[in-house]
Amino acid sequence: MWQQIQTAIETVYPPRCLGCGDLVTSDFGLCGKCWRDTPFIDGTVCDSCGVPLPGARDGHRIECDDCMTHPRPWSDGRAALLYTGRARRMVLALKHGDRPELARPGGLWMARSAAPLLRPNMLIAPVPLHWSRLLRRRYNQSALLAQSVGRQTGLPVCPDLLVRERATPMLEGMSTTQRAETLANAISVHPRRRHRLTARKLLLIDDVMTSGATLSAATWACLDAGADQVFVLVLARVTREA
Ligand SMILES: [Zn+2]
Ligand SMILES: [Zn+2]
């Protein structure tokens, strides 16, 4: 069914490069030039937050300085892109620019980065938006990315597993402690979805990871509600250098 809809869409709207608008043939959504200009994360990365690290892997789990100083509540994490340049523009277009179609290639890239995190029967869930923000934006970009990652991996998705209890102010400009305080208890597991995560491994999806405060709050909510283990996957990772 989905395949038929996709084919119908592609007949009417032939795939164009998300970067420059040229016609493209690949499902990955970018022409060769724009692909090379997009900051995909490859090679050695921090196993907790997905930032690129220098050197080659030696088979052991490795973490960046940030994750060693402030251990994450989740098990492992990955990001598809660095939040800079073309990737930053794409994330902003998906979030504020009413370009929901970007979630499809975004989910493809995320599924590729998520390979080391995937476990059998893992449940995928997006970080929730408060309904007031959902009304303004029409869609939750993280939920669209979660659906796309679900289609790529074949894993089940629970779009409303988590809910925002109250609207939280924008976190930009806040310190790590302020972010954590603002988010404490802001995210919880939907009482009617709780049974789906009991003793299960979970893959939390968000569009961007900055300090990781939102993903930490969501992880704690899942672990408190009985999840076995939580992994996180984002489209783009903000780094200090970027
Ligand atoms: Zn292009
Ligand atoms: Zn890290």
CSV table of C-alpha atoms and ligand atoms in Angstrom, one decimal:
chain,number,residue,atom,x,y,z
A,1,MET,CA,0.0,0.0,0.0
A,2,TRP,CA,2.7,2.5,1.1
A,3,GLN,CA,4.8,1.5,-2.0
A,4,GLN,CA,1.8,2.2,-4.3
A,5,ILE,CA,1.3,5.6,-2.7
A,6,GLN,CA,5.0,6.3,-3.0
A,7,THR,CA,5.1,5.4,-6.7
A,8,ALA,CA,2.0,7.6,-7.3
A,9,ILE,CA,3.7,10.5,-5.6
A,10,GLU,CA,7.0,10.0,-7.5
A,11,THR,CA,5.1,9.9,-10.9
A,12,VAL,CA,3.5,13.3,-10.2
A,13,TYR,CA,6.5,14.8,-8.4
A,14,PRO,CA,9.7,13.3,-9.7
A,15,PRO,CA,12.4,13.2,-7.0
A,16,ARG,CA,14.4,16.4,-6.8
A,17,CYS,CA,17.6,17.1,-4.9
A,18,LEU,CA,16.8,18.5,-1.5
A,19,GLY,CA,19.8,20.8,-1.8
A,20,CYS,CA,19.6,22.3,-5.3
A,21,GLY,CA,16.4,21.1,-6.9
A,22,ASP,CA,18.0,19.0,-9.7
A,23,LEU,CA,16.3,15.8,-10.6
A,24,VAL,CA,17.8,12.8,-8.8
A,25,THR,CA,17.3,9.1,-9.2
A,26,SER,CA,18.4,7.9,-5.7
A,27,ASP,CA,16.1,7.5,-2.7
A,28,PHE,CA,18.6,9.3,-0.6
A,29,GLY,CA,17.3,12.7,-1.9
A,30,LEU,CA,20.5,14.4,-2.8
A,31,CYS,CA,22.5,14.8,-6.0
A,32,GLY,CA,26.2,13.9,-5.9
A,33,LYS,CA,27.4,17.4,-5.3
A,34,CYS,CA,25.0,18.2,-2.5
A,35,TRP,CA,25.7,14.8,-0.9
A,36,ARG,CA,29.4,15.8,-0.7
A,37,ASP,CA,28.5,19.2,0.7
A,38,THR,CA,26.3,17.7,3.5
A,39,PRO,CA,28.0,17.0,6.8
A,40,PHE,CA,27.2,13.3,7.2
A,41,ILE,CA,28.8,11.7,10.3
A,42,ASP,CA,31.0,8.8,9.4
A,43,GLY,CA,33.9,6.9,10.9
A,44,THR,CA,34.7,6.9,14.6
A,45,VAL,CA,32.0,8.4,16.9
A,46,CYS,CA,31.1,8.7,20.6
A,47,ASP,CA,29.0,5.6,21.4
A,48,SER,CA,26.8,7.7,23.7
A,49,CYS,CA,26.0,10.9,21.7
A,50,GLY,CA,27.3,10.2,18.2
A,51,VAL,CA,29.8,13.1,17.8
A,52,PRO,CA,32.7,12.3,15.6
A,53,LEU,CA,35.9,11.4,17.4
A,54,PRO,CA,39.5,11.4,16.1
A,55,GLY,CA,41.3,8.1,15.5
A,56,ALA,CA,40.3,4.6,14.6
A,57,ARG,CA,38.0,2.3,16.6
A,58,ASP,CA,39.7,-0.4,18.6
A,59,GLY,CA,36.6,-2.5,19.2
A,60,HIS,CA,35.9,-1.1,22.6
A,61,ARG,CA,33.1,1.3,23.6
A,62,ILE,CA,34.3,4.9,23.4
A,63,GLU,CA,32.9,8.2,24.7
A,64,CYS,CA,33.6,11.9,24.1
A,65,ASP,CA,34.7,14.1,27.0
A,66,ASP,CA,31.2,15.5,27.5
A,67,CYS,CA,29.6,12.1,27.9
A,68,MET,CA,32.4,10.9,30.3
A,69,THR,CA,31.9,14.0,32.4
A,70,HIS,CA,28.1,13.8,32.3
A,71,PRO,CA,27.1,10.2,31.8
A,72,ARG,CA,23.9,9.8,29.7
A,73,PRO,CA,20.9,7.9,31.1
A,74,TRP,CA,20.5,6.1,27.8
A,75,SER,CA,22.7,3.2,26.5
A,76,ASP,CA,24.0,4.2,23.1
A,77,GLY,CA,23.2,7.1,20.7
A,78,ARG,CA,23.9,8.0,17.1
A,79,ALA,CA,23.3,11.0,14.8
A,80,ALA,CA,23.2,11.1,11.0
A,81,LEU,CA,24.5,14.7,10.5
A,82,LEU,CA,26.4,17.5,12.1
A,83,TYR,CA,24.2,20.4,12.8
A,84,THR,CA,26.0,22.8,10.5
A,85,GLY,CA,25.8,24.3,7.0
A,86,ARG,CA,23.4,22.4,4.7
A,87,ALA,CA,22.3,20.0,7.4
A,88,ARG,CA,21.3,22.8,9.7
A,89,ARG,CA,19.2,24.4,6.9
A,90,MET,CA,17.5,21.1,6.3
A,91,VAL,CA,16.7,20.6,9.9
A,92,LEU,CA,15.3,24.1,10.2
A,93,ALA,CA,13.2,23.6,7.0
A,94,LEU,CA,11.8,20.4,8.5
A,95,LYS,CA,11.1,22.0,11.8
A,96,HIS,CA,9.8,25.5,10.9
A,97,GLY,CA,9.6,25.7,7.1
A,98,ASP,CA,6.7,23.4,6.5
A,99,ARG,CA,8.7,20.8,4.6
A,100,PRO,CA,7.5,17.5,6.1
A,101,GLU,CA,8.7,15.6,3.0
A,102,LEU,CA,12.3,16.0,4.3
A,103,ALA,CA,11.5,13.4,7.0
A,104,ARG,CA,11.7,10.6,4.4
A,105,PRO,CA,15.4,11.0,3.4
A,106,GLY,CA,16.1,12.1,7.0
A,107,GLY,CA,14.8,8.8,8.3
A,108,LEU,CA,16.9,6.9,5.7
A,109,TRP,CA,20.1,8.6,6.8
A,110,MET,CA,19.2,8.0,10.4
A,111,ALA,CA,18.4,4.3,9.9
A,112,ARG,CA,21.9,4.0,8.3
A,113,SER,CA,23.6,5.6,11.3
A,114,ALA,CA,21.5,3.5,13.7
A,115,ALA,CA,22.7,0.1,12.5
A,116,PRO,CA,24.8,-0.5,15.7
A,117,LEU,CA,21.9,0.3,17.9
A,118,LEU,CA,19.2,-1.9,16.4
A,119,ARG,CA,17.9,-4.8,18.4
A,120,PRO,CA,15.2,-7.3,17.5
A,121,ASN,CA,11.6,-6.2,18.5
A,122,MET,CA,12.9,-2.8,19.5
A,123,LEU,CA,10.1,-0.1,19.8
A,124,ILE,CA,10.6,3.3,18.1
A,125,ALA,CA,9.1,6.4,19.7
A,126,PRO,CA,9.5,10.1,19.0
A,127,VAL,CA,10.2,12.8,21.5
A,128,PRO,CA,6.9,14.6,21.9
A,129,LEU,CA,5.9,18.2,21.2
A,130,HIS,CA,3.4,19.9,23.5
A,131,TRP,CA,0.0,20.2,21.8
A,132,SER,CA,0.1,24.0,21.7
A,133,ARG,CA,3.3,23.8,19.7
A,134,LEU,CA,1.8,21.0,17.6
A,135,LEU,CA,-1.1,23.3,16.7
A,136,ARG,CA,1.3,26.0,15.4
A,137,ARG,CA,3.5,23.7,13.5
A,138,ARG,CA,0.8,21.2,12.2
A,139,TYR,CA,3.2,18.3,12.7
A,140,ASN,CA,5.8,16.9,15.0
A,141,GLN,CA,9.0,16.6,13.0
A,142,SER,CA,10.3,13.9,15.3
A,143,ALA,CA,7.2,11.8,14.8
A,144,LEU,CA,7.7,12.0,11.1
A,145,LEU,CA,11.3,11.0,11.4
A,146,ALA,CA,10.3,8.1,13.7
A,147,GLN,CA,7.8,6.8,11.1
A,148,SER,CA,10.4,7.1,8.4
A,149,VAL,CA,13.0,5.2,10.5
A,150,GLY,CA,10.3,2.6,11.2
A,151,ARG,CA,9.7,2.0,7.5
A,152,GLN,CA,13.4,1.7,6.8
A,153,THR,CA,14.2,-0.7,9.7
A,154,GLY,CA,10.9,-2.6,9.8
A,155,LEU,CA,10.7,-2.0,13.5
A,156,PRO,CA,7.3,-1.0,15.1
A,157,VAL,CA,6.7,2.7,15.9
A,158,CYS,CA,4.5,4.1,18.7
A,159,PRO,CA,4.0,7.8,17.9
A,160,ASP,CA,2.2,8.7,21.1
A,161,LEU,CA,4.2,6.6,23.6
A,162,LEU,CA,5.4,9.8,25.3
A,163,VAL,CA,3.5,13.0,26.1
A,164,ARG,CA,4.5,16.5,27.2
A,165,GLU,CA,2.7,17.3,30.4
A,166,ARG,CA,3.2,21.1,29.9
A,167,ALA,CA,4.6,23.5,27.4
A,168,THR,CA,8.3,24.1,28.1
A,169,PRO,CA,10.0,27.3,27.1
A,170,MET,CA,12.6,27.3,24.4
A,171,LEU,CA,15.8,25.8,25.9
A,172,GLU,CA,18.2,27.9,23.8
A,173,GLY,CA,20.5,30.0,25.9
A,174,MET,CA,19.9,28.0,29.1
A,175,SER,CA,22.6,26.3,31.1
A,176,THR,CA,22.7,22.5,31.4
A,177,THR,CA,21.3,22.7,34.9
A,178,GLN,CA,18.5,25.1,33.9
A,179,ARG,CA,17.6,22.8,31.0
A,180,ALA,CA,17.4,19.8,33.3
A,181,GLU,CA,15.2,21.7,35.8
A,182,THR,CA,12.9,23.0,33.1
A,183,LEU,CA,12.4,19.6,31.7
A,184,ALA,CA,12.1,17.5,34.9
A,185,ASN,CA,8.8,15.7,34.8
A,186,ALA,CA,7.8,17.6,31.6
A,187,ILE,CA,7.8,14.3,29.6
A,188,SER,CA,6.0,11.2,30.6
A,189,VAL,CA,4.8,7.9,29.2
A,190,HIS,CA,1.2,7.8,28.0
A,191,PRO,CA,-0.7,5.7,30.6
A,192,ARG,CA,-2.5,3.7,27.8
A,193,ARG,CA,0.8,3.0,26.0
A,194,ARG,CA,2.8,2.0,29.0
A,195,HIS,CA,2.3,-1.8,28.4
A,196,ARG,CA,4.1,-1.5,25.0
A,197,LEU,CA,7.5,-0.6,26.6
A,198,THR,CA,7.5,-3.0,29.6
A,199,ALA,CA,10.8,-4.9,29.6
A,200,ARG,CA,11.4,-3.8,26.0
A,201,LYS,CA,14.3,-2.0,24.2
A,202,LEU,CA,13.4,1.4,23.0
A,203,LEU,CA,14.8,3.7,20.3
A,204,LEU,CA,14.0,7.4,21.0
A,205,ILE,CA,14.0,9.7,18.0
A,206,ASP,CA,14.5,13.4,17.9
A,207,ASP,CA,15.5,15.9,15.2
A,208,VAL,CA,18.4,17.6,17.0
A,209,MET,CA,20.5,16.9,20.0
A,210,THR,CA,22.1,19.9,21.7
A,211,SER,CA,22.9,19.3,25.4
A,212,GLY,CA,20.8,16.1,25.4
A,213,ALA,CA,18.5,17.4,28.2
A,214,THR,CA,15.3,16.6,26.3
A,215,LEU,CA,16.4,13.1,25.4
A,216,SER,CA,17.6,12.6,29.0
A,217,ALA,CA,14.1,13.6,30.3
A,218,ALA,CA,12.5,11.2,27.8
A,219,THR,CA,14.9,8.4,28.7
A,220,TRP,CA,14.2,8.7,32.4
A,221,ALA,CA,10.4,8.7,31.8
A,222,CYS,CA,10.8,5.4,29.8
A,223,LEU,CA,13.1,3.7,32.3
A,224,ASP,CA,10.8,4.8,35.2
A,225,ALA,CA,7.9,3.3,33.3
A,226,GLY,CA,9.6,-0.1,33.0
A,227,ALA,CA,11.6,0.0,29.7
A,228,ASP,CA,14.5,-2.4,29.6
A,229,GLN,CA,17.0,-0.2,27.8
A,230,VAL,CA,16.8,3.1,25.9
A,231,PHE,CA,18.8,4.1,22.8
A,232,VAL,CA,18.7,7.5,21.1
A,233,LEU,CA,18.9,8.5,17.5
A,234,VAL,CA,18.8,12.0,16.1
A,235,LEU,CA,18.9,13.6,12.6
A,236,ALA,CA,21.6,16.1,13.6
A,237,ARG,CA,24.0,16.6,16.5
A,238,VAL,CA,25.1,20.1,17.6
A,239,THR,CA,28.8,20.2,18.4
A,240,ARG,CA,30.8,22.9,20.0
A,241,GLU,CA,33.0,23.3,16.9
A,242,ALA,CA,30.1,23.4,14.5
B,1,ZN,ZN,21.8,18.9,-5.4
B,2,ZN,ZN,29.4,11.8,23.6
